[in-house]
XYZ file of C-alpha atoms in Angstrom:
411
model
C -23.245 -6.039 30.474
C -21.059 -2.965 29.957
C -21.260 -3.484 26.053
C -24.951 -3.506 26.173
C -24.850 -0.140 28.264
C -22.552 1.231 25.784
C -24.741 0.479 22.921
C -27.803 1.937 24.906
C -25.951 4.937 25.565
C -24.781 5.439 22.114
C -28.639 4.814 20.702
C -30.233 6.901 23.626
C -27.866 10.052 24.569
C -30.551 12.283 25.392
C -31.895 9.753 27.773
C -28.736 9.290 29.403
C -28.187 13.029 29.843
C -31.435 13.554 31.683
C -30.650 10.221 33.989
C -27.050 11.821 34.795
C -28.478 15.129 35.385
C -31.225 14.194 37.871
C -28.679 12.035 39.700
C -26.628 14.578 40.467
C -29.398 16.879 41.230
C -30.311 14.378 44.184
C -26.610 14.117 45.067
C -26.138 17.863 45.185
C -29.507 18.180 47.214
C -28.332 15.562 49.838
C -25.115 17.457 50.201
C -26.818 20.664 50.806
C -29.048 19.129 53.636
C -25.885 17.539 55.233
C -23.749 20.209 55.097
C -25.916 23.354 55.503
C -24.455 25.879 58.021
C -28.241 26.365 59.095
C -30.256 23.320 58.678
C -33.559 25.261 59.927
C -33.680 27.579 57.140
C -35.646 26.473 54.482
C -35.078 29.877 52.455
C -31.326 28.952 52.209
C -32.104 25.287 51.258
C -34.331 26.309 48.598
C -31.852 28.540 47.361
C -29.118 26.335 47.045
C -31.407 23.524 45.684
C -32.187 26.212 42.905
C -28.726 27.098 42.434
C -27.942 23.416 41.987
C -30.667 22.721 39.736
C -29.455 25.265 37.549
C -26.050 23.597 37.475
C -27.592 20.122 36.719
C -30.019 21.350 34.025
C -26.877 22.732 32.247
C -25.366 19.539 31.806
C -27.770 18.849 29.172
C -26.148 21.034 26.809
C -22.604 19.687 27.361
C -22.574 18.110 23.937
C -22.911 21.262 22.018
C -21.210 23.735 24.588
C -19.045 21.974 27.151
C -16.893 25.147 27.959
C -20.125 27.182 28.611
C -21.510 24.096 30.642
C -18.199 23.872 32.898
C -18.264 27.817 33.635
C -22.147 27.267 34.690
C -21.518 24.329 37.032
C -18.522 26.003 38.722
C -20.173 29.095 39.290
C -23.126 27.215 40.520
C -20.671 24.982 42.861
C -19.127 28.245 43.883
C -22.390 29.867 44.799
C -23.189 26.983 47.141
C -19.827 27.522 48.769
C -20.665 31.148 49.345
C -23.946 30.242 50.737
C -22.265 28.384 53.599
C -22.079 24.950 52.173
C -19.261 22.437 52.421
C -17.798 22.060 49.187
C -17.841 18.182 48.872
C -17.385 15.996 46.027
C -21.240 15.494 46.437
C -21.706 19.398 45.935
C -19.247 19.891 43.043
C -20.617 16.651 41.097
C -22.070 18.777 38.300
C -18.933 20.567 37.802
C -16.802 17.526 38.089
C -18.765 15.737 35.476
C -18.818 18.832 33.343
C -15.218 18.888 33.448
C -14.532 15.140 32.677
C -16.664 15.379 29.939
C -14.732 18.388 28.550
C -11.421 16.573 28.965
C -12.955 13.855 26.838
C -13.787 15.735 23.908
C -11.474 19.070 23.737
C -7.779 19.508 23.659
C -5.377 18.923 26.704
C -4.518 22.566 26.467
C -8.308 23.585 27.031
C -9.072 21.075 29.463
C -6.135 22.256 31.837
C -7.193 25.812 31.707
C -10.395 25.292 32.527
C -8.992 23.170 35.424
C -7.152 25.952 36.713
C -10.135 28.485 36.359
C -11.951 26.149 38.142
C -9.516 25.579 41.140
C -9.120 29.546 41.144
C -12.982 30.208 41.685
C -13.630 27.374 44.177
C -11.064 27.271 46.463
C -11.532 31.256 47.786
C -14.971 29.994 48.602
C -13.570 27.936 51.273
C -12.453 30.894 52.985
C -15.958 32.429 53.762
C -16.453 33.008 57.423
C -20.085 31.626 57.188
C -18.552 28.239 57.303
C -19.249 26.496 60.644
C -17.624 23.513 59.745
C -14.730 22.332 61.949
C -12.590 21.016 59.382
C -9.102 22.218 58.858
C -8.696 24.809 56.065
C -5.725 23.180 54.602
C -7.971 20.099 54.024
C -10.886 21.930 52.435
C -8.670 23.620 50.150
C -6.993 20.297 48.908
C -10.418 18.609 48.530
C -11.514 21.086 46.370
C -8.594 21.479 44.186
C -8.123 17.353 43.966
C -11.831 17.241 43.204
C -11.456 19.519 40.180
C -8.327 17.959 39.038
C -9.158 14.422 39.295
C -12.296 14.405 36.432
C -9.611 16.458 34.376
C -6.894 13.969 34.680
C -9.453 10.883 34.127
C -10.968 12.327 31.201
C -7.631 13.055 29.519
C -6.499 9.433 30.343
C -9.558 7.987 28.754
C -9.141 10.434 25.605
C -5.370 9.035 25.374
C -6.400 5.591 25.777
C -8.912 6.034 22.915
C -6.624 8.008 20.653
C -4.031 5.022 21.196
C -6.248 2.350 20.346
C -7.756 4.336 17.586
C -4.219 4.381 16.136
C -3.584 0.926 16.669
C -6.778 0.217 14.657
C -6.037 2.738 11.825
C -2.479 0.983 11.678
C -3.942 -2.545 11.699
C -6.380 -1.550 8.900
C -3.627 0.146 6.962
C -1.574 -3.056 7.081
C -4.584 -5.187 5.988
C -5.141 -2.599 3.185
C -1.409 -2.934 2.253
C -1.110 -6.825 2.134
C -4.319 -7.004 0.270
C -2.763 -4.295 -2.458
C 0.504 -6.169 -2.241
C -1.154 -9.483 -2.929
C -3.138 -7.904 -5.839
C 0.254 -6.246 -7.248
C 1.891 -9.616 -7.120
C -0.957 -11.478 -8.956
C -0.992 -8.658 -11.810
C 2.691 -9.172 -12.124
C 2.437 -12.645 -12.127
C -0.340 -12.399 -14.825
C 1.625 -10.327 -16.598
C 4.651 -12.258 -16.430
C 2.838 -15.512 -17.477
C 1.072 -13.383 -20.134
C 4.542 -12.282 -21.735
C 5.972 -16.089 -21.744
C 2.995 -17.581 -23.479
C 3.066 -14.697 -25.957
C 6.418 -15.282 -26.857
C 6.354 -19.114 -27.223
C 3.109 -19.165 -29.155
C 4.077 -16.036 -31.331
C 7.648 -17.266 -32.002
C 6.942 -20.670 -32.630
C 3.414 -20.198 -34.694
C 5.142 -17.721 -36.770
C 8.312 -20.071 -37.466
C 5.708 -22.922 -37.946
C 3.559 -20.882 -40.365
C 6.742 -19.776 -42.280
C 8.377 -23.441 -42.653
C 5.010 -24.919 -43.570
C 4.604 -21.925 -46.303
C 8.319 -22.944 -47.688
C 7.595 -26.319 -47.709
C 4.481 -25.835 -49.621
C 6.550 -23.875 -51.983
C 9.302 -26.337 -52.368
C 6.845 -29.131 -52.987
C 6.244 -27.504 -56.280
C 9.478 -26.604 -57.291
C 12.091 -28.664 -55.399
C 10.472 -31.714 -53.994
C 13.641 -32.850 -52.775
C 14.183 -30.240 -49.906
C 10.432 -30.828 -48.670
C 11.689 -33.435 -46.093
C 14.272 -31.228 -44.542
C 11.735 -28.579 -44.061
C 9.213 -31.015 -42.556
C 11.857 -32.247 -40.394
C 12.420 -28.602 -39.053
C 8.732 -27.925 -38.834
C 8.094 -31.099 -36.439
C 11.331 -29.784 -34.349
C 9.673 -26.376 -34.170
C 6.238 -27.632 -33.002
C 7.990 -30.259 -30.472
C 9.983 -27.085 -29.086
C 6.779 -25.334 -28.838
C 5.003 -27.929 -26.815
C 8.069 -28.309 -24.473
C 7.956 -24.421 -23.677
C 4.171 -24.447 -23.341
C 4.487 -26.963 -20.780
C 7.062 -25.447 -18.951
C 5.222 -22.034 -18.842
C 2.035 -23.719 -17.741
C 3.957 -25.617 -14.939
C 4.476 -22.070 -13.818
C 1.057 -21.987 -12.599
C 1.727 -24.656 -10.151
C 5.254 -23.400 -8.543
C 4.943 -22.893 -4.890
C 8.464 -21.377 -4.577
C 10.031 -18.186 -5.898
C 7.459 -16.450 -8.388
C 10.221 -14.239 -9.687
C 12.320 -17.535 -10.569
C 12.759 -17.969 -14.349
C 11.322 -21.013 -15.852
C 13.343 -23.968 -15.916
C 14.975 -25.101 -18.069
C 15.572 -21.425 -18.846
C 16.690 -20.328 -22.670
C 19.399 -17.870 -22.758
C 21.822 -16.108 -25.088
C 23.787 -19.631 -25.406
C 20.612 -20.778 -27.500
C 21.377 -18.171 -29.984
C 22.686 -20.465 -32.445
C 19.803 -23.031 -32.303
C 17.589 -19.804 -32.874
C 18.765 -18.433 -35.692
C 19.324 -22.003 -37.338
C 15.356 -22.266 -36.813
C 14.834 -19.023 -38.461
C 17.295 -19.974 -41.503
C 15.045 -23.000 -41.952
C 12.124 -20.395 -42.630
C 13.745 -18.545 -45.121
C 15.233 -15.831 -42.952
C 19.124 -15.725 -42.804
C 20.214 -14.252 -39.270
C 24.016 -13.111 -38.481
C 24.786 -12.776 -34.649
C 27.853 -10.320 -33.882
C 29.467 -10.012 -30.388
C 31.512 -7.278 -29.091
C 33.326 -6.888 -25.961
C 33.887 -9.410 -23.142
C 30.312 -11.194 -22.069
C 29.420 -11.318 -18.473
C 28.177 -14.104 -16.876
C 24.639 -13.299 -16.901
C 21.708 -14.220 -14.135
C 19.366 -16.617 -15.496
C 16.312 -13.732 -15.249
C 18.780 -11.436 -17.504
C 19.784 -14.163 -19.489
C 16.275 -15.034 -20.514
C 15.082 -11.252 -20.715
C 17.885 -11.049 -23.379
C 17.144 -14.087 -25.208
C 13.377 -13.385 -25.131
C 14.069 -9.676 -26.684
C 16.016 -11.126 -29.311
C 13.380 -14.199 -29.881
C 10.407 -11.750 -30.175
C 12.572 -9.354 -32.628
C 13.167 -11.646 -35.146
C 9.684 -13.246 -34.729
C 8.341 -9.701 -35.457
C 10.502 -9.632 -38.573
C 9.232 -12.905 -39.778
C 5.445 -11.805 -39.460
C 5.678 -8.073 -40.576
C 8.549 -7.544 -42.785
C 9.255 -8.808 -46.200
C 12.992 -9.525 -45.046
C 15.346 -11.862 -46.260
C 18.380 -10.917 -43.708
C 18.501 -9.934 -40.180
C 21.339 -8.954 -38.080
C 21.697 -9.295 -34.190
C 24.111 -7.306 -32.453
C 25.292 -7.733 -28.801
C 27.630 -5.143 -27.361
C 28.990 -6.001 -23.905
C 30.368 -3.347 -21.823
C 31.291 -2.998 -18.119
C 27.881 -1.847 -17.043
C 25.627 -2.409 -20.172
C 24.406 -5.079 -22.441
C 22.750 -3.723 -25.692
C 21.048 -5.865 -27.927
C 20.449 -4.174 -31.578
C 18.254 -6.468 -33.938
C 17.987 -4.925 -37.745
C 16.616 -6.321 -40.973
C 16.498 -5.184 -44.529
C 12.484 -5.582 -44.658
C 10.506 -3.382 -46.593
C 7.289 -4.059 -44.472
C 6.408 -2.579 -41.143
C 6.617 -3.505 -37.762
C 3.871 -2.223 -35.285
C 5.175 0.505 -33.041
C 1.927 0.692 -31.189
C -0.512 -1.765 -30.264
C -3.761 -1.852 -32.454
C -6.914 -3.911 -31.560
C -5.251 -7.298 -31.287
C -1.995 -6.382 -32.491
C 1.075 -4.709 -30.974
C 1.849 -7.120 -28.037
C 5.299 -8.189 -29.054
C 6.536 -4.539 -28.871
C 4.699 -4.219 -25.332
C 6.062 -7.472 -24.210
C 9.659 -6.399 -25.049
C 9.572 -3.377 -23.473
C 8.101 -4.862 -20.418
C 10.864 -7.339 -20.187
C 13.463 -4.551 -20.740
C 12.043 -2.466 -17.759
C 11.529 -5.407 -15.572
C 15.186 -5.583 -15.511
C 15.707 -1.928 -14.855
C 16.561 -1.290 -18.749
C 14.881 0.530 -21.836
C 13.883 -0.505 -25.653
C 13.600 1.541 -28.516
C 12.137 0.279 -31.833
C 11.560 2.147 -34.981
C 12.181 2.160 -38.655
C 15.806 2.939 -40.238
C 16.446 5.677 -42.300
C 18.235 3.167 -44.900
C 15.281 1.095 -44.742
C 14.117 -1.910 -42.341
C 13.465 -1.736 -38.793
C 15.207 -1.736 -35.975
C 14.897 -2.687 -32.113
C 17.727 -1.647 -29.389
C 17.569 -2.730 -26.021
C 19.914 -1.604 -23.287
C 20.004 -3.852 -20.312
C 22.094 -2.940 -17.346
C 24.750 -5.199 -15.909
C 26.095 -5.984 -12.349
C 29.557 -4.582 -11.387
C 32.320 -6.994 -13.495
C 33.350 -9.077 -10.362
C 32.859 -12.495 -12.005
C 34.892 -14.199 -14.391
C 33.845 -14.003 -18.256
C 31.490 -16.876 -19.640
C 33.348 -20.208 -19.419
C 35.084 -21.092 -22.778
C 35.092 -17.403 -23.968
C 38.127 -15.657 -25.431
C 38.352 -12.088 -26.066
C 37.722 -11.608 -29.931
C 40.478 -9.621 -31.829
C 37.502 -8.563 -34.443
C 33.724 -9.219 -34.498
C 32.379 -12.769 -34.425
C 29.624 -13.359 -36.834
C 27.687 -16.631 -36.804
C-alpha cells in the first residue's frame, strides 16, 4: 500500500500538492471557527479564511521556492494569531508542512535558520491581548515553539536517513562493480598467463623440432649414420612438447590457486637438458654461473627458465648463429640473466603482425615478478637479452649440493 502511494505521488506530484493544500485549508478553517475570539463576526472569519487560503495556496510552489513558501506560510499563521485565533497545530499546519519540506531538501543550517525565524515571528503573537482563551501563556508559547521545531527535526531525520541509505546503496554498487572488475582482471591475467605458457611451449618445441628435422634432412644426404641420433632427439622433443601442452591445458581445469606454477614446473635445474636439446639442433650453448645461487621460489624459477628458453628459441628462429651463451649472475638481491649469440640475423624487438610475441612474453614474465628485461643488438655483433629479476633477502641456504666456485663454471 505504501509503495503504491509512493509510486502515485512520484508520478503525479501536482495532484498530490493540490490535495495537500486543500486538506490543510480545511484544517485551518476548522481551527479558525473553533478558536475564534468572536465566533459571531463573519468579517473576522472571512478575513482569517482568506489569509489561510493564501498560505495554503503558497504550498503549491514549495518545490521551486521552498524558502519563500516557508516565509509566506509563517506570516499567514502569524496574521491568524494577530487576529485573535489560537495558534494551534491545526492553524499552523501549512507552516509546519512547509518547514518539513524545506528540511527535506535544504541543508541543515538553512532549515535551522528558518525554524528560528519562524519561532521568533510566531511566539510574540501569543501575547496579543485580543486573545480570550483561558490557556496559560507558558503553554501557548511552548506549544508554538514545539510545533515549529518538530517538522524541522522530522524533516532533518528523514533527510539523514535517506542520505544514509543512499550511501549504503552507493557502497554496495561500488563493491559490486569492484568485484566484477576484479573478476575481469583475474580472467584477463589468467588468459595472459595461459597464452604465455602456450607460446613458450609451442614456439620452443616447434622451433626446436623444425631445426632438428632440417638437420636430419641435411645429414640424410651427407652423413646417413647420424640421422638415427637426430631422429631420436626429435622424438624426445615432440614427446616433451606433448607433456608440457598437457600440463598447460590442465591449468584450465585447476580449482586451487591460479597463481601457482604448473606442475611439474621446469626451472634452472633443467638448463642442461635444455642446452642439450639445442645442441642436437645445431646450436652450441654454454652456461656460466656467477655467485651463490638462491633457493628460488617455483614461480621465480619457472620465470627464469622460460626467459632463457624463449631467448634461445629466438636465436634458433631469427639469428644465423652457431653459438649462444647464457650467463647467470647471482647477487644478494638480484638474479641477472644474459643470453647472447654470435648470429648475423635479427631478433624482433617490436611486435609486427603475427610476430614478436616472444619478446613481449619475456617482458611480461619479468614484470610479473617485479623485474625488467632489455633486448637489442650488440655493437660487436649478435643479439643480447638481459633480464634482471629481484630476489628475496638471503635468509635461506644455498641450493642443495652447491659449492661456491672459485671461477666461472661453463657447461
